[in-house]
Coordinates of C-alpha atoms in Angstrom, one line a residue:
M300 CA -8.4 4.8 -23.9
E301 CA -11.8 5.4 -22.3
F302 CA -13.2 8.6 -20.7
I303 CA -16.0 8.2 -18.1
P304 CA -17.6 11.5 -17.2
D305 CA -19.2 12.6 -14.0
I306 CA -18.0 9.8 -11.7
A307 CA -19.0 8.9 -8.1
L308 CA -15.6 8.9 -6.3
N309 CA -16.8 6.4 -3.6
E310 CA -16.8 3.8 -6.4
Y311 CA -13.1 4.2 -6.8
S312 CA -12.1 3.9 -3.1
A313 CA -12.0 0.7 -1.1
L314 CA -13.2 2.8 1.9
R315 CA -16.2 3.8 -0.3
V316 CA -15.8 7.5 0.7
G317 CA -16.0 10.5 -1.7
G318 CA -18.2 12.9 -3.6
T319 CA -18.2 13.3 -7.4
A320 CA -15.6 14.3 -9.9
R321 CA -15.4 15.5 -13.5
G322 CA -14.4 12.1 -14.9
L323 CA -11.9 9.3 -15.2
Y324 CA -9.6 8.2 -18.0
A325 CA -8.9 4.4 -18.1
V326 CA -5.6 3.8 -19.9
S327 CA -3.9 0.6 -20.9
S328 CA -0.7 1.7 -22.7
D329 CA 2.2 4.1 -22.4
E330 CA 0.8 6.1 -25.3
D331 CA -2.6 6.3 -23.6
V332 CA -1.0 7.8 -20.5
V333 CA 0.5 10.6 -22.5
K334 CA -2.7 11.3 -24.4
A335 CA -4.8 11.3 -21.3
L336 CA -2.5 13.7 -19.5
D337 CA -2.7 16.0 -22.5
E338 CA -6.5 15.9 -22.5
I339 CA -6.7 16.5 -18.8
A340 CA -4.3 19.5 -19.2
K341 CA -6.6 20.9 -21.9
M342 CA -9.6 20.6 -19.5
G343 CA -7.7 22.6 -16.9
S344 CA -8.3 19.9 -14.4
R345 CA -6.0 18.4 -11.8
V346 CA -5.2 14.7 -12.1
Y347 CA -5.0 11.9 -9.6
V348 CA -3.5 8.6 -10.6
I349 CA -5.3 5.5 -9.3
G350 CA -5.0 1.8 -9.4
A351 CA -7.5 -0.3 -7.5
G352 CA -8.2 2.5 -5.0
M353 CA -7.1 0.5 -2.1
N354 CA -5.1 3.2 -0.4
T355 CA -7.2 6.3 -1.3
Y356 CA -10.3 8.1 -0.2
F357 CA -11.8 11.4 -1.3
G358 CA -13.4 14.5 0.1
D359 CA -17.2 15.1 0.1
G360 CA -19.1 17.2 -2.4
K361 CA -18.3 18.0 -6.0
H362 CA -14.8 18.0 -7.4
D363 CA -15.4 19.5 -10.8
D364 CA -11.7 20.2 -11.3
L365 CA -10.6 16.6 -10.6
V366 CA -10.0 13.8 -13.2
L367 CA -8.8 10.4 -12.2
L368 CA -6.3 8.5 -14.3
R369 CA -6.6 4.8 -13.9
V370 CA -3.4 3.0 -15.2
G371 CA -4.4 -0.4 -16.4
I372 CA -1.2 -1.5 -18.2
K373 CA -1.0 -5.3 -18.1
G374 CA 1.6 -7.9 -18.8
I375 CA 4.1 -10.0 -16.9
S376 CA 7.3 -11.0 -18.6
V377 CA 9.8 -13.4 -17.1
Q378 CA 13.5 -13.5 -17.9
P379 CA 16.5 -15.3 -16.3
S380 CA 18.7 -13.0 -14.2
V381 CA 22.3 -12.7 -15.4
I382 CA 23.3 -13.4 -11.8
E383 CA 20.7 -16.0 -10.6
G384 CA 17.0 -16.3 -10.2
K385 CA 14.5 -14.6 -12.5
V386 CA 13.4 -11.0 -13.3
L387 CA 9.7 -10.3 -13.5
T388 CA 8.7 -7.2 -15.3
V389 CA 5.1 -6.4 -14.4
G390 CA 2.6 -3.9 -15.8
A391 CA 1.3 -1.4 -13.3
G392 CA -2.3 -2.5 -13.8
E393 CA -1.7 -6.2 -12.9
D394 CA -3.4 -7.5 -9.8
W395 CA -0.8 -7.7 -7.1
D396 CA -1.8 -11.1 -5.7
A397 CA -1.7 -12.5 -9.2
V398 CA 1.9 -11.3 -9.5
V399 CA 2.7 -13.2 -6.2
D400 CA 1.0 -16.3 -7.7
R401 CA 3.1 -16.0 -10.9
A402 CA 6.3 -15.7 -8.9
A403 CA 5.4 -18.8 -7.0
A404 CA 4.6 -20.7 -10.2
E405 CA 8.0 -19.7 -11.4
G406 CA 9.5 -21.2 -8.2
V407 CA 11.3 -18.0 -7.1
W408 CA 11.4 -16.3 -3.7
G409 CA 11.1 -12.8 -2.6
I410 CA 7.5 -11.6 -2.5
E411 CA 5.7 -14.7 -1.2
A412 CA 5.1 -13.0 2.2
L413 CA 3.2 -10.2 0.5
A414 CA 0.5 -12.6 -0.7
G415 CA -3.1 -11.6 -0.2
I416 CA -2.5 -7.8 -0.2
P417 CA -5.2 -6.3 -2.4
G418 CA -4.3 -3.7 -5.1
T419 CA -2.3 -3.3 -8.2
A420 CA 1.4 -3.9 -8.9
G421 CA 1.9 -0.2 -9.7
A422 CA 1.0 0.7 -6.1
A423 CA 3.6 -1.7 -4.6
P424 CA 6.5 0.7 -4.9
I425 CA 4.6 3.9 -4.1
Q426 CA 4.0 3.0 -0.4
N427 CA 6.6 0.2 -0.4
I428 CA 4.0 -2.4 0.7
G429 CA 5.1 -4.7 3.4
A430 CA 4.0 -7.6 5.6
Y431 CA 5.5 -10.3 7.8
G432 CA 9.0 -8.9 7.7
T433 CA 9.1 -8.4 3.9
E434 CA 8.8 -5.2 1.9
A435 CA 8.4 -4.7 -1.9
A436 CA 11.7 -2.8 -1.9
D437 CA 13.5 -6.0 -0.9
S438 CA 12.9 -7.3 -4.4
I439 CA 12.4 -4.3 -6.7
E440 CA 15.2 -3.8 -9.1
A441 CA 13.8 -0.8 -11.0
V442 CA 10.6 1.1 -11.7
E443 CA 9.6 2.3 -15.2
V444 CA 7.8 5.6 -15.1
Y445 CA 6.5 8.4 -17.2
D446 CA 8.2 11.6 -16.0
R447 CA 5.7 14.4 -16.2
K448 CA 8.3 17.0 -15.6
N449 CA 10.6 16.0 -18.5
K450 CA 7.8 14.4 -20.5
E451 CA 9.7 11.1 -21.1
I452 CA 9.6 7.5 -20.2
R453 CA 12.5 6.4 -18.0
G454 CA 13.6 3.8 -15.6
I455 CA 14.5 4.5 -12.0
P456 CA 16.8 2.0 -10.2
A457 CA 15.6 0.9 -6.8
R458 CA 18.5 2.7 -5.1
L459 CA 17.1 6.0 -6.3
C460 CA 13.5 5.3 -5.3
G461 CA 14.0 6.5 -1.7
F462 CA 12.4 3.4 -0.2
G463 CA 11.6 3.5 3.5
Y464 CA 8.9 2.3 5.8
R465 CA 5.7 2.8 3.8
S466 CA 7.4 5.5 1.8
S467 CA 9.2 6.3 -1.4
I468 CA 9.9 9.2 -3.7
F469 CA 6.6 8.4 -5.3
N470 CA 4.6 9.4 -2.3
G471 CA 7.2 11.8 -1.0
V472 CA 9.5 14.3 -2.6
E473 CA 8.4 13.5 -6.1
R474 CA 4.8 12.8 -5.3
D475 CA 3.3 14.3 -8.5
R476 CA 6.1 13.9 -10.9
Y477 CA 6.1 10.2 -11.9
I478 CA 3.4 7.8 -13.2
I479 CA 4.4 4.2 -12.7
L480 CA 4.1 2.1 -15.8
R481 CA 5.9 -1.1 -14.9
V482 CA 7.9 -2.6 -12.0
R483 CA 10.8 -4.9 -12.3
F484 CA 11.4 -7.5 -9.6
W485 CA 14.5 -9.6 -9.1
L486 CA 13.5 -12.8 -7.4
H487 CA 15.7 -15.7 -6.3
Q488 CA 16.0 -19.4 -6.7
K489 CA 16.7 -19.9 -3.0
R490 CA 15.0 -18.3 0.0
R491 CA 17.2 -15.5 1.3
R492 CA 15.4 -14.6 4.5
A493 CA 13.8 -16.4 7.4
L494 CA 10.2 -17.4 7.1
P495 CA 7.6 -15.4 8.9
K496 CA 7.1 -16.9 12.4
E497 CA 3.4 -17.4 11.5
V498 CA 4.3 -19.8 8.8
V499 CA 4.4 -23.5 9.5
E500 CA 7.6 -24.9 7.9
K501 CA 7.5 -28.5 6.8
S502 CA 11.3 -28.5 6.5
E503 CA 14.0 -26.2 5.4
S504 CA 14.2 -27.6 1.9
A505 CA 10.6 -28.8 1.3
I506 CA 8.5 -25.7 1.6
T507 CA 7.7 -23.8 -1.5
P508 CA 6.9 -20.1 -2.3
K509 CA 3.4 -21.2 -3.2
E510 CA 2.9 -22.9 0.2
V511 CA 4.2 -19.8 2.0
G512 CA 1.8 -17.6 0.0
D513 CA -1.1 -19.8 0.6
Q514 CA -0.5 -19.8 4.4
I515 CA -0.1 -16.0 4.5
R516 CA -3.4 -15.6 2.6
A517 CA -5.2 -17.9 5.1
I518 CA -3.7 -15.9 8.0
R519 CA -4.8 -12.6 6.5
K520 CA -8.3 -13.9 5.8
Q521 CA -8.6 -15.0 9.4
K522 CA -7.2 -11.7 10.9
L523 CA -8.5 -9.0 8.6
P524 CA -12.1 -8.1 7.5
D525 CA -13.0 -8.5 3.8
Y526 CA -12.7 -5.1 2.1
I527 CA -15.7 -5.8 -0.1
A528 CA -18.1 -6.8 2.7
H529 CA -16.6 -4.2 5.1
P530 CA -15.2 -1.3 3.0
N531 CA -11.6 -0.6 4.3
C532 CA -8.1 0.3 3.1
G533 CA -6.4 -2.4 5.1
S534 CA -4.0 -0.9 7.7
F535 CA -5.2 2.6 8.2
F536 CA -2.4 3.9 10.5
K537 CA 1.3 3.5 10.1
N538 CA 3.2 1.8 12.9
P539 CA 4.9 4.8 14.7
V540 CA 8.7 4.8 14.9
I541 CA 10.0 6.6 18.0
E542 CA 13.3 7.3 19.7
K543 CA 14.8 4.4 21.6
I544 CA 15.0 6.4 24.9
I545 CA 11.2 7.1 24.6
A546 CA 10.6 3.5 23.7
E547 CA 12.5 2.3 26.8
K548 CA 10.4 4.6 29.1
L549 CA 7.2 3.3 27.6
H550 CA 8.3 -0.3 28.0
E551 CA 9.0 0.3 31.7
Q552 CA 5.4 1.4 32.0
Y553 CA 3.8 -1.1 29.6
K554 CA 5.8 -4.4 29.8
E555 CA 3.7 -6.1 27.1
M556 CA 4.1 -3.3 24.5
P557 CA 5.4 -4.8 21.3
Q558 CA 8.5 -3.0 20.0
F559 CA 10.7 -3.7 17.0
Q560 CA 14.1 -2.3 15.9
S561 CA 13.7 0.1 13.0
G562 CA 16.8 1.9 11.9
D563 CA 18.0 4.1 14.7
G564 CA 14.5 4.0 16.4
M565 CA 11.9 1.6 17.6
K566 CA 8.7 0.7 15.8
L567 CA 5.5 0.3 17.9
S568 CA 2.4 -1.6 16.9
A569 CA -0.3 0.9 16.0
A570 CA -2.9 -1.9 16.4
W571 CA -1.8 -2.6 20.0
L572 CA -1.9 1.1 20.9
I573 CA -5.4 1.5 19.5
E574 CA -6.6 -1.6 21.2
Q575 CA -5.1 -0.6 24.6
A576 CA -6.9 2.8 24.2
G577 CA -10.1 0.8 24.2
L578 CA -11.1 1.7 20.7
K579 CA -11.4 -1.7 19.0
G580 CA -15.0 -1.9 17.7
K581 CA -15.7 1.7 18.4
T582 CA -18.1 3.5 16.0
W583 CA -18.4 7.1 14.8
G584 CA -21.5 7.3 12.7
N585 CA -20.9 5.2 9.6
V586 CA -17.2 4.6 10.5
S587 CA -15.7 2.2 12.9
V588 CA -12.6 0.5 14.1
S589 CA -12.9 -3.1 13.0
S590 CA -13.8 -5.5 15.8
K591 CA -11.6 -8.0 13.9
H592 CA -8.4 -6.0 13.8
A593 CA -7.8 -2.7 15.6
L594 CA -5.6 -1.3 12.8
V595 CA -8.4 -1.4 10.3
L596 CA -10.8 1.5 9.9
E597 CA -14.0 0.4 8.1
T598 CA -17.2 1.9 6.8
N599 CA -20.7 0.6 6.0
G600 CA -20.4 2.1 2.5
K601 CA -22.3 5.3 3.5
A602 CA -19.6 7.2 5.3
S603 CA -18.6 10.8 4.6
A604 CA -15.0 12.1 4.6
A605 CA -16.1 14.2 7.6
E606 CA -17.0 11.1 9.6
V607 CA -13.6 9.6 8.7
A608 CA -11.9 12.7 9.9
D609 CA -13.8 12.6 13.2
A610 CA -12.7 9.0 13.6
I611 CA -9.1 9.7 12.9
S612 CA -9.1 12.6 15.3
A613 CA -10.7 10.5 18.1
I614 CA -8.3 7.6 17.6
S615 CA -5.1 9.6 17.3
G616 CA -6.2 11.8 20.2
A617 CA -6.9 8.9 22.5
V618 CA -3.6 7.2 21.6
Y619 CA -1.6 10.4 22.2
N620 CA -3.3 11.1 25.5
M621 CA -2.5 7.6 26.7
F622 CA 1.0 7.1 25.3
S623 CA 2.2 10.5 24.0
V624 CA 2.7 8.8 20.6
T625 CA 1.4 10.3 17.3
L626 CA -0.4 8.1 14.8
L627 CA -0.3 9.0 11.1
P628 CA -2.8 7.7 8.6
E629 CA -1.5 5.5 5.8
P630 CA -4.1 6.1 3.0
N631 CA -4.1 9.1 0.7
F632 CA -6.8 11.6 1.3
I633 CA -7.7 13.7 -1.8
P634 CA -9.8 16.7 -0.8

């Protein structure tokens, strides 16, 4: 366990936004998590758990009451499932794309369409990461956590994780209760869902999880800006889900508007809405909508949280004025 005092928060956010904080504990074991939480409590500080910082940005100025807890628990174990396929138990600190690679090397299906998503495995269930018709929840069997309320390590089966579109109990009703230690994925010997339409299929039987993952990575590289060269959190706004009757009225007015069934409602493309509002490539100080993809909000590495707030307000306001649809940010903002 390591404590780093007086940290610059923008170094722990892919958006490169934030002031300073009291410090950071880097932990690599279950025992370290408990010890670090005890130390932070003694300091009288608030704690924020972080992985790679891909989905977080911080407020400006000094945060002398804030300590980050970076969970770096590693390890991937592979066991045969009692039913079929394989079960991968993954440490929260493992690189997510490396987990996708490991699953592909094992020849099992389930998370290959999530290739190329930056971040750690521990973040996957929190926002239920998804892409190309697949969500992490499709393959998660259980999540191992430290329960801060009951001060114990326990497993939570997937059915109790409250998974929804970019949501779970971990970023919802139990937001501050659990610290994710490991995630257990049940992956399959045979493909259980159709390939993303973007993937070129050699034949129904010949294509492999590795080939699908490699194609998805190539697509993402072509469509999305590199988060290191152009600091960003990936998709900044959630795709809004609206009532069907409202979706029908919008479609009458905008025939080319993409719409997808989502439960009892219809999901719209936030990127399409933003682009139609004429905001692709638009800049507000050190913040801009990517000229490569309208769903990505990027900075030049010098942005303030206030500038991000201005951009959010301008984008959501323009979209609402044009479509009467509300956009909600996906990343966590820690004031």
